[in-house]
């Protein structure tokens, strides 16, 4: 799994950081998403998918890798 962010569309709602703080934070400059681990371990894959599904701007894309 790889996490990809469309930074141009992020509006800083913060749902990702609230849902999966192990994977996401917010920039101190503009509040947009910061990915802490773009290739999360297996135990964080469900929180990553949950955060992606809750993003109001749909800027988080989960890419499944072999």
PDB file of N, CA, C and O in Angstrom:
ATOM      1  N   UNK A   1       0.841  -1.182   0.000  1.00  0.00           N
ATOM      2  CA  UNK A   1       0.000   0.000   0.000  1.00  0.00           C
ATOM      3  C   UNK A   1       0.883   1.240   0.000  1.00  0.00           C
ATOM      4  O   UNK A   1       1.894   1.312   0.675  1.00  0.00           O
ATOM      5  N   UNK A   2       0.450   2.227  -0.796  1.00  0.00           N
ATOM      6  CA  UNK A   2       1.103   3.531  -0.806  1.00  0.00           C
ATOM      7  C   UNK A   2       0.017   4.589  -0.689  1.00  0.00           C
ATOM      8  O   UNK A   2      -1.040   4.464  -1.287  1.00  0.00           O
ATOM      9  N   UNK A   3       0.294   5.619   0.086  1.00  0.00           N
ATOM     10  CA  UNK A   3      -0.640   6.728   0.256  1.00  0.00           C
ATOM     11  C   UNK A   3      -0.187   7.874  -0.640  1.00  0.00           C
ATOM     12  O   UNK A   3       0.970   8.308  -0.577  1.00  0.00           O
ATOM     13  N   UNK A   4      -1.102   8.348  -1.459  1.00  0.00           N
ATOM     14  CA  UNK A   4      -0.825   9.489  -2.334  1.00  0.00           C
ATOM     15  C   UNK A   4      -1.791  10.614  -1.972  1.00  0.00           C
ATOM     16  O   UNK A   4      -2.975  10.383  -1.771  1.00  0.00           O
ATOM     17  N   UNK A   5      -1.275  11.839  -1.919  1.00  0.00           N
ATOM     18  CA  UNK A   5      -2.073  13.011  -1.563  1.00  0.00           C
ATOM     19  C   UNK A   5      -2.110  13.994  -2.727  1.00  0.00           C
ATOM     20  O   UNK A   5      -1.082  14.295  -3.323  1.00  0.00           O
ATOM     21  N   UNK A   6      -3.285  14.511  -3.026  1.00  0.00           N
ATOM     22  CA  UNK A   6      -3.430  15.599  -3.988  1.00  0.00           C
ATOM     23  C   UNK A   6      -3.399  16.906  -3.185  1.00  0.00           C
ATOM     24  O   UNK A   6      -4.430  17.413  -2.733  1.00  0.00           O
ATOM     25  N   UNK A   7      -2.207  17.418  -2.968  1.00  0.00           N
ATOM     26  CA  UNK A   7      -2.018  18.590  -2.104  1.00  0.00           C
ATOM     27  C   UNK A   7      -2.744  19.833  -2.618  1.00  0.00           C
ATOM     28  O   UNK A   7      -3.148  20.682  -1.821  1.00  0.00           O
ATOM     29  N   UNK A   8      -2.909  19.933  -3.928  1.00  0.00           N
ATOM     30  CA  UNK A   8      -3.567  21.115  -4.495  1.00  0.00           C
ATOM     31  C   UNK A   8      -5.035  21.214  -4.092  1.00  0.00           C
ATOM     32  O   UNK A   8      -5.595  22.301  -4.039  1.00  0.00           O
ATOM     33  N   UNK A   9      -5.666  20.079  -3.799  1.00  0.00           N
ATOM     34  CA  UNK A   9      -7.089  20.075  -3.445  1.00  0.00           C
ATOM     35  C   UNK A   9      -7.345  20.057  -1.942  1.00  0.00           C
ATOM     36  O   UNK A   9      -8.478  20.239  -1.508  1.00  0.00           O
ATOM     37  N   UNK A  10      -6.308  19.840  -1.133  1.00  0.00           N
ATOM     38  CA  UNK A  10      -6.490  19.760   0.317  1.00  0.00           C
ATOM     39  C   UNK A  10      -6.875  21.128   0.871  1.00  0.00           C
ATOM     40  O   UNK A  10      -6.260  22.146   0.556  1.00  0.00           O
ATOM     41  N   UNK A  11      -7.900  21.123   1.727  1.00  0.00           N
ATOM     42  CA  UNK A  11      -8.382  22.364   2.344  1.00  0.00           C
ATOM     43  C   UNK A  11      -8.153  22.386   3.853  1.00  0.00           C
ATOM     44  O   UNK A  11      -8.614  23.283   4.541  1.00  0.00           O
ATOM     45  N   UNK A  12      -7.470  21.355   4.375  1.00  0.00           N
ATOM     46  CA  UNK A  12      -7.105  21.370   5.783  1.00  0.00           C
ATOM     47  C   UNK A  12      -8.228  21.059   6.746  1.00  0.00           C
ATOM     48  O   UNK A  12      -8.233  21.566   7.870  1.00  0.00           O
ATOM     49  N   UNK A  13      -9.165  20.224   6.351  1.00  0.00           N
ATOM     50  CA  UNK A  13     -10.272  19.869   7.251  1.00  0.00           C
ATOM     51  C   UNK A  13      -9.776  19.089   8.471  1.00  0.00           C
ATOM     52  O   UNK A  13     -10.366  19.162   9.537  1.00  0.00           O
ATOM     53  N   UNK A  14      -8.699  18.328   8.303  1.00  0.00           N
ATOM     54  CA  UNK A  14      -8.084  17.638   9.436  1.00  0.00           C
ATOM     55  C   UNK A  14      -8.674  16.297   9.809  1.00  0.00           C
ATOM     56  O   UNK A  14      -8.265  15.695  10.799  1.00  0.00           O
ATOM     57  N   UNK A  15      -9.642  15.809   9.048  1.00  0.00           N
ATOM     58  CA  UNK A  15     -10.238  14.514   9.367  1.00  0.00           C
ATOM     59  C   UNK A  15      -9.210  13.389   9.321  1.00  0.00           C
ATOM     60  O   UNK A  15      -9.275  12.447  10.111  1.00  0.00           O
ATOM     61  N   UNK A  16      -8.253  13.481   8.425  1.00  0.00           N
ATOM     62  CA  UNK A  16      -7.227  12.442   8.315  1.00  0.00           C
ATOM     63  C   UNK A  16      -6.378  12.379   9.585  1.00  0.00           C
ATOM     64  O   UNK A  16      -6.140  11.302  10.127  1.00  0.00           O
ATOM     65  N   UNK A  17      -5.962  13.540  10.075  1.00  0.00           N
ATOM     66  CA  UNK A  17      -5.127  13.585  11.277  1.00  0.00           C
ATOM     67  C   UNK A  17      -5.899  13.140  12.517  1.00  0.00           C
ATOM     68  O   UNK A  17      -5.323  12.526  13.421  1.00  0.00           O
ATOM     69  N   UNK A  18      -7.192  13.414  12.548  1.00  0.00           N
ATOM     70  CA  UNK A  18      -8.012  12.968  13.667  1.00  0.00           C
ATOM     71  C   UNK A  18      -8.275  11.458  13.610  1.00  0.00           C
ATOM     72  O   UNK A  18      -8.321  10.798  14.638  1.00  0.00           O
ATOM     73  N   UNK A  19      -8.421  10.936  12.406  1.00  0.00           N
ATOM     74  CA  UNK A  19      -8.748   9.526  12.214  1.00  0.00           C
ATOM     75  C   UNK A  19      -7.526   8.626  12.347  1.00  0.00           C
ATOM     76  O   UNK A  19      -7.617   7.543  12.926  1.00  0.00           O
ATOM     77  N   UNK A  20      -6.393   9.057  11.800  1.00  0.00           N
ATOM     78  CA  UNK A  20      -5.178   8.230  11.805  1.00  0.00           C
ATOM     79  C   UNK A  20      -3.956   9.101  12.122  1.00  0.00           C
ATOM     80  O   UNK A  20      -3.142   9.391  11.240  1.00  0.00           O
ATOM     81  N   UNK A  21      -3.823   9.528  13.374  1.00  0.00           N
ATOM     82  CA  UNK A  21      -2.707  10.419  13.728  1.00  0.00           C
ATOM     83  C   UNK A  21      -1.336   9.767  13.584  1.00  0.00           C
ATOM     84  O   UNK A  21      -0.332  10.469  13.550  1.00  0.00           O
ATOM     85  N   UNK A  22      -1.300   8.451  13.476  1.00  0.00           N
ATOM     86  CA  UNK A  22      -0.031   7.759  13.263  1.00  0.00           C
ATOM     87  C   UNK A  22       0.468   7.959  11.829  1.00  0.00           C
ATOM     88  O   UNK A  22       1.651   7.794  11.539  1.00  0.00           O
ATOM     89  N   UNK A  23      -0.448   8.321  10.925  1.00  0.00           N
ATOM     90  CA  UNK A  23      -0.118   8.438   9.507  1.00  0.00           C
ATOM     91  C   UNK A  23      -0.185   9.855   8.966  1.00  0.00           C
ATOM     92  O   UNK A  23       0.480  10.169   7.984  1.00  0.00           O
ATOM     93  N   UNK A  24      -1.013  10.696   9.587  1.00  0.00           N
ATOM     94  CA  UNK A  24      -1.258  12.031   9.041  1.00  0.00           C
ATOM     95  C   UNK A  24      -1.122  13.104  10.114  1.00  0.00           C
ATOM     96  O   UNK A  24      -1.440  12.882  11.269  1.00  0.00           O
ATOM     97  N   UNK A  25      -0.668  14.268   9.661  1.00  0.00           N
ATOM     98  CA  UNK A  25      -0.608  15.456  10.500  1.00  0.00           C
ATOM     99  C   UNK A  25      -1.043  16.616   9.622  1.00  0.00           C
ATOM    100  O   UNK A  25      -1.360  16.417   8.445  1.00  0.00           O
ATOM    101  N   UNK A  26      -1.026  17.810  10.186  1.00  0.00           N
ATOM    102  CA  UNK A  26      -1.361  19.000   9.424  1.00  0.00           C
ATOM    103  C   UNK A  26      -0.198  19.976   9.474  1.00  0.00           C
ATOM    104  O   UNK A  26       0.448  20.139  10.512  1.00  0.00           O
ATOM    105  N   UNK A  27       0.032  20.631   8.365  1.00  0.00           N
ATOM    106  CA  UNK A  27       1.102  21.610   8.243  1.00  0.00           C
ATOM    107  C   UNK A  27       0.844  22.792   9.170  1.00  0.00           C
ATOM    108  O   UNK A  27      -0.277  23.293   9.263  1.00  0.00           O
ATOM    109  N   UNK A  28       1.879  23.235   9.845  1.00  0.00           N
ATOM    110  CA  UNK A  28       1.767  24.422  10.687  1.00  0.00           C
ATOM    111  C   UNK A  28       1.561  25.686   9.844  1.00  0.00           C
ATOM    112  O   UNK A  28       1.017  26.665  10.327  1.00  0.00           O
ATOM    113  N   UNK A  29       2.000  25.640   8.589  1.00  0.00           N
ATOM    114  CA  UNK A  29       1.895  26.815   7.722  1.00  0.00           C
ATOM    115  C   UNK A  29       0.479  27.071   7.222  1.00  0.00           C
ATOM    116  O   UNK A  29      -0.039  28.170   7.325  1.00  0.00           O
ATOM    117  N   UNK A  30      -0.142  26.020   6.656  1.00  0.00           N
ATOM    118  CA  UNK A  30      -1.454  26.239   6.039  1.00  0.00           C
ATOM    119  C   UNK A  30      -2.513  25.209   6.431  1.00  0.00           C
ATOM    120  O   UNK A  30      -3.631  25.247   5.929  1.00  0.00           O
ATOM    121  N   UNK A  31      -2.167  24.283   7.311  1.00  0.00           N
ATOM    122  CA  UNK A  31      -3.136  23.311   7.796  1.00  0.00           C
ATOM    123  C   UNK A  31      -3.404  22.139   6.879  1.00  0.00           C
ATOM    124  O   UNK A  31      -4.221  21.280   7.200  1.00  0.00           O
ATOM    125  N   UNK A  32      -2.739  22.096   5.730  1.00  0.00           N
ATOM    126  CA  UNK A  32      -2.968  20.990   4.810  1.00  0.00           C
ATOM    127  C   UNK A  32      -2.283  19.722   5.310  1.00  0.00           C
ATOM    128  O   UNK A  32      -1.423  19.758   6.184  1.00  0.00           O
ATOM    129  N   UNK A  33      -2.685  18.612   4.737  1.00  0.00           N
ATOM    130  CA  UNK A  33      -2.236  17.306   5.180  1.00  0.00           C
ATOM    131  C   UNK A  33      -0.726  17.108   4.994  1.00  0.00           C
ATOM    132  O   UNK A  33      -0.143  17.547   4.005  1.00  0.00           O
ATOM    133  N   UNK A  34      -0.139  16.444   5.974  1.00  0.00           N
ATOM    134  CA  UNK A  34       1.247  15.984   5.914  1.00  0.00           C
ATOM    135  C   UNK A  34       1.199  14.483   6.157  1.00  0.00           C
ATOM    136  O   UNK A  34       0.620  14.033   7.153  1.00  0.00           O
ATOM    137  N   UNK A  35       1.765  13.703   5.245  1.00  0.00           N
ATOM    138  CA  UNK A  35       1.792  12.252   5.402  1.00  0.00           C
ATOM    139  C   UNK A  35       3.038  11.883   6.195  1.00  0.00           C
ATOM    140  O   UNK A  35       4.152  12.238   5.821  1.00  0.00           O
ATOM    141  N   UNK A  36       2.847  11.188   7.294  1.00  0.00           N
ATOM    142  CA  UNK A  36       3.965  10.785   8.148  1.00  0.00           C
ATOM    143  C   UNK A  36       4.594   9.475   7.685  1.00  0.00           C
ATOM    144  O   UNK A  36       5.769   9.233   7.939  1.00  0.00           O
ATOM    145  N   UNK A  37       3.808   8.631   7.038  1.00  0.00           N
ATOM    146  CA  UNK A  37       4.307   7.347   6.532  1.00  0.00           C
ATOM    147  C   UNK A  37       3.503   6.984   5.301  1.00  0.00           C
ATOM    148  O   UNK A  37       2.345   6.582   5.416  1.00  0.00           O
ATOM    149  N   UNK A  38       4.095   7.174   4.106  1.00  0.00           N
ATOM    150  CA  UNK A  38       3.333   6.923   2.881  1.00  0.00           C
ATOM    151  C   UNK A  38       3.266   5.443   2.503  1.00  0.00           C
ATOM    152  O   UNK A  38       2.567   5.068   1.574  1.00  0.00           O
ATOM    153  N   UNK A  39       3.974   4.598   3.232  1.00  0.00           N
ATOM    154  CA  UNK A  39       3.904   3.149   3.035  1.00  0.00           C
ATOM    155  C   UNK A  39       3.678   2.498   4.409  1.00  0.00           C
ATOM    156  O   UNK A  39       4.605   1.958   5.010  1.00  0.00           O
ATOM    157  N   UNK A  40       2.451   2.588   4.889  1.00  0.00           N
ATOM    158  CA  UNK A  40       2.170   2.128   6.257  1.00  0.00           C
ATOM    159  C   UNK A  40       2.299   0.622   6.428  1.00  0.00           C
ATOM    160  O   UNK A  40       2.079  -0.145   5.476  1.00  0.00           O
ATOM    161  N   UNK A  41       2.652   0.195   7.630  1.00  0.00           N
ATOM    162  CA  UNK A  41       2.708  -1.237   7.925  1.00  0.00           C
ATOM    163  C   UNK A  41       1.295  -1.820   7.910  1.00  0.00           C
ATOM    164  O   UNK A  41       0.303  -1.079   7.987  1.00  0.00           O
ATOM    165  N   UNK A  42       1.202  -3.131   7.818  1.00  0.00           N
ATOM    166  CA  UNK A  42      -0.123  -3.777   7.728  1.00  0.00           C
ATOM    167  C   UNK A  42      -1.117  -3.362   8.805  1.00  0.00           C
ATOM    168  O   UNK A  42      -2.294  -3.185   8.517  1.00  0.00           O
ATOM    169  N   UNK A  43      -0.670  -3.148  10.012  1.00  0.00           N
ATOM    170  CA  UNK A  43      -1.598  -2.806  11.091  1.00  0.00           C
ATOM    171  C   UNK A  43      -2.197  -1.406  10.954  1.00  0.00           C
ATOM    172  O   UNK A  43      -3.162  -1.072  11.645  1.00  0.00           O
ATOM    173  N   UNK A  44      -1.655  -0.571  10.073  1.00  0.00           N
ATOM    174  CA  UNK A  44      -2.195   0.782   9.884  1.00  0.00           C
ATOM    175  C   UNK A  44      -2.939   0.939   8.559  1.00  0.00           C
ATOM    176  O   UNK A  44      -3.374   2.040   8.209  1.00  0.00           O
ATOM    177  N   UNK A  45      -3.121  -0.137   7.848  1.00  0.00           N
ATOM    178  CA  UNK A  45      -3.798  -0.039   6.548  1.00  0.00           C
ATOM    179  C   UNK A  45      -5.286   0.265   6.691  1.00  0.00           C
ATOM    180  O   UNK A  45      -5.834   1.047   5.921  1.00  0.00           O
ATOM    181  N   UNK A  46      -5.940  -0.313   7.675  1.00  0.00           N
ATOM    182  CA  UNK A  46      -7.364  -0.016   7.876  1.00  0.00           C
ATOM    183  C   UNK A  46      -7.555   1.449   8.276  1.00  0.00           C
ATOM    184  O   UNK A  46      -8.405   2.142   7.694  1.00  0.00           O
ATOM    185  N   UNK A  47      -6.776   1.981   9.236  1.00  0.00           N
ATOM    186  CA  UNK A  47      -6.915   3.417   9.537  1.00  0.00           C
ATOM    187  C   UNK A  47      -6.615   4.313   8.330  1.00  0.00           C
ATOM    188  O   UNK A  47      -7.261   5.351   8.156  1.00  0.00           O
ATOM    189  N   UNK A  48      -5.668   3.909   7.485  1.00  0.00           N
ATOM    190  CA  UNK A  48      -5.358   4.704   6.285  1.00  0.00           C
ATOM    191  C   UNK A  48      -6.561   4.750   5.351  1.00  0.00           C
ATOM    192  O   UNK A  48      -6.939   5.815   4.851  1.00  0.00           O
ATOM    193  N   UNK A  49      -7.189   3.614   5.134  1.00  0.00           N
ATOM    194  CA  UNK A  49      -8.370   3.561   4.265  1.00  0.00           C
ATOM    195  C   UNK A  49      -9.546   4.342   4.878  1.00  0.00           C
ATOM    196  O   UNK A  49     -10.287   5.018   4.165  1.00  0.00           O
ATOM    197  N   UNK A  50      -9.688   4.258   6.188  1.00  0.00           N
ATOM    198  CA  UNK A  50     -10.756   4.992   6.856  1.00  0.00           C
ATOM    199  C   UNK A  50     -10.541   6.502   6.697  1.00  0.00           C
ATOM    200  O   UNK A  50     -11.477   7.248   6.396  1.00  0.00           O
ATOM    201  N   UNK A  51      -9.318   6.944   6.892  1.00  0.00           N
ATOM    202  CA  UNK A  51      -9.010   8.370   6.735  1.00  0.00           C
ATOM    203  C   UNK A  51      -9.291   8.829   5.306  1.00  0.00           C
ATOM    204  O   UNK A  51      -9.853   9.906   5.095  1.00  0.00           O
ATOM    205  N   UNK A  52      -8.924   8.015   4.331  1.00  0.00           N
ATOM    206  CA  UNK A  52      -9.184   8.367   2.934  1.00  0.00           C
ATOM    207  C   UNK A  52     -10.682   8.487   2.681  1.00  0.00           C
ATOM    208  O   UNK A  52     -11.131   9.417   1.996  1.00  0.00           O
ATOM    209  N   UNK A  53     -11.454   7.589   3.249  1.00  0.00           N
ATOM    210  CA  UNK A  53     -12.897   7.617   3.009  1.00  0.00           C
ATOM    211  C   UNK A  53     -13.577   8.793   3.707  1.00  0.00           C
ATOM    212  O   UNK A  53     -14.629   9.246   3.259  1.00  0.00           O
ATOM    213  N   UNK A  54     -12.997   9.302   4.772  1.00  0.00           N
ATOM    214  CA  UNK A  54     -13.593  10.411   5.520  1.00  0.00           C
ATOM    215  C   UNK A  54     -13.150  11.793   5.048  1.00  0.00           C
ATOM    216  O   UNK A  54     -13.716  12.800   5.474  1.00  0.00           O
ATOM    217  N   UNK A  55     -12.157  11.836   4.183  1.00  0.00           N
ATOM    218  CA  UNK A  55     -11.658  13.134   3.708  1.00  0.00           C
ATOM    219  C   UNK A  55     -12.746  13.846   2.907  1.00  0.00           C
ATOM    220  O   UNK A  55     -13.197  13.341   1.876  1.00  0.00           O
ATOM    221  N   UNK A  56     -13.182  15.037   3.345  1.00  0.00           N
ATOM    222  CA  UNK A  56     -14.264  15.725   2.643  1.00  0.00           C
ATOM    223  C   UNK A  56     -13.888  16.199   1.240  1.00  0.00           C
ATOM    224  O   UNK A  56     -14.766  16.423   0.410  1.00  0.00           O
ATOM    225  N   UNK A  57     -12.607  16.338   0.968  1.00  0.00           N
ATOM    226  CA  UNK A  57     -12.174  16.777  -0.356  1.00  0.00           C
ATOM    227  C   UNK A  57     -11.607  15.637  -1.198  1.00  0.00           C
ATOM    228  O   UNK A  57     -11.142  15.875  -2.309  1.00  0.00           O
ATOM    229  N   UNK A  58     -11.625  14.425  -0.653  1.00  0.00           N
ATOM    230  CA  UNK A  58     -11.156  13.230  -1.374  1.00  0.00           C
ATOM    231  C   UNK A  58      -9.749  13.409  -1.940  1.00  0.00           C
ATOM    232  O   UNK A  58      -9.483  13.106  -3.099  1.00  0.00           O
ATOM    233  N   UNK A  59      -8.843  13.901  -1.105  1.00  0.00           N
ATOM    234  CA  UNK A  59      -7.473  14.137  -1.567  1.00  0.00           C
ATOM    235  C   UNK A  59      -6.531  12.974  -1.265  1.00  0.00           C
ATOM    236  O   UNK A  59      -5.402  12.961  -1.753  1.00  0.00           O
ATOM    237  N   UNK A  60      -6.986  12.005  -0.488  1.00  0.00           N
ATOM    238  CA  UNK A  60      -6.142  10.869  -0.119  1.00  0.00           C
ATOM    239  C   UNK A  60      -6.492   9.699  -1.022  1.00  0.00           C
ATOM    240  O   UNK A  60      -7.641   9.269  -1.088  1.00  0.00           O
ATOM    241  N   UNK A  61      -5.488   9.196  -1.717  1.00  0.00           N
ATOM    242  CA  UNK A  61      -5.690   8.034  -2.584  1.00  0.00           C
ATOM    243  C   UNK A  61      -4.814   6.891  -2.069  1.00  0.00           C
ATOM    244  O   UNK A  61      -3.630   7.096  -1.785  1.00  0.00           O
ATOM    245  N   UNK A  62      -5.401   5.736  -1.937  1.00  0.00           N
ATOM    246  CA  UNK A  62      -4.692   4.539  -1.498  1.00  0.00           C
ATOM    247  C   UNK A  62      -4.361   3.718  -2.737  1.00  0.00           C
ATOM    248  O   UNK A  62      -5.256   3.368  -3.511  1.00  0.00           O
ATOM    249  N   UNK A  63      -3.098   3.430  -2.917  1.00  0.00           N
ATOM    250  CA  UNK A  63      -2.646   2.644  -4.055  1.00  0.00           C
ATOM    251  C   UNK A  63      -2.189   1.292  -3.530  1.00  0.00           C
ATOM    252  O   UNK A  63      -1.254   1.224  -2.719  1.00  0.00           O
ATOM    253  N   UNK A  64      -2.852   0.241  -3.965  1.00  0.00           N
ATOM    254  CA  UNK A  64      -2.464  -1.111  -3.553  1.00  0.00           C
ATOM    255  C   UNK A  64      -1.272  -1.546  -4.396  1.00  0.00           C
ATOM    256  O   UNK A  64      -1.277  -1.405  -5.618  1.00  0.00           O
ATOM    257  N   UNK A  65      -0.265  -2.054  -3.707  1.00  0.00           N
ATOM    258  CA  UNK A  65       0.934  -2.545  -4.371  1.00  0.00           C
ATOM    259  C   UNK A  65       1.118  -4.016  -4.030  1.00  0.00           C
ATOM    260  O   UNK A  65       0.713  -4.454  -2.957  1.00  0.00           O
ATOM    261  N   UNK A  66       1.726  -4.749  -4.947  1.00  0.00           N
ATOM    262  CA  UNK A  66       1.958  -6.176  -4.660  1.00  0.00           C
ATOM    263  C   UNK A  66       2.918  -6.383  -3.504  1.00  0.00           C
ATOM    264  O   UNK A  66       3.674  -5.570  -3.133  1.00  0.00           O
TER     265      UNK A  66
END
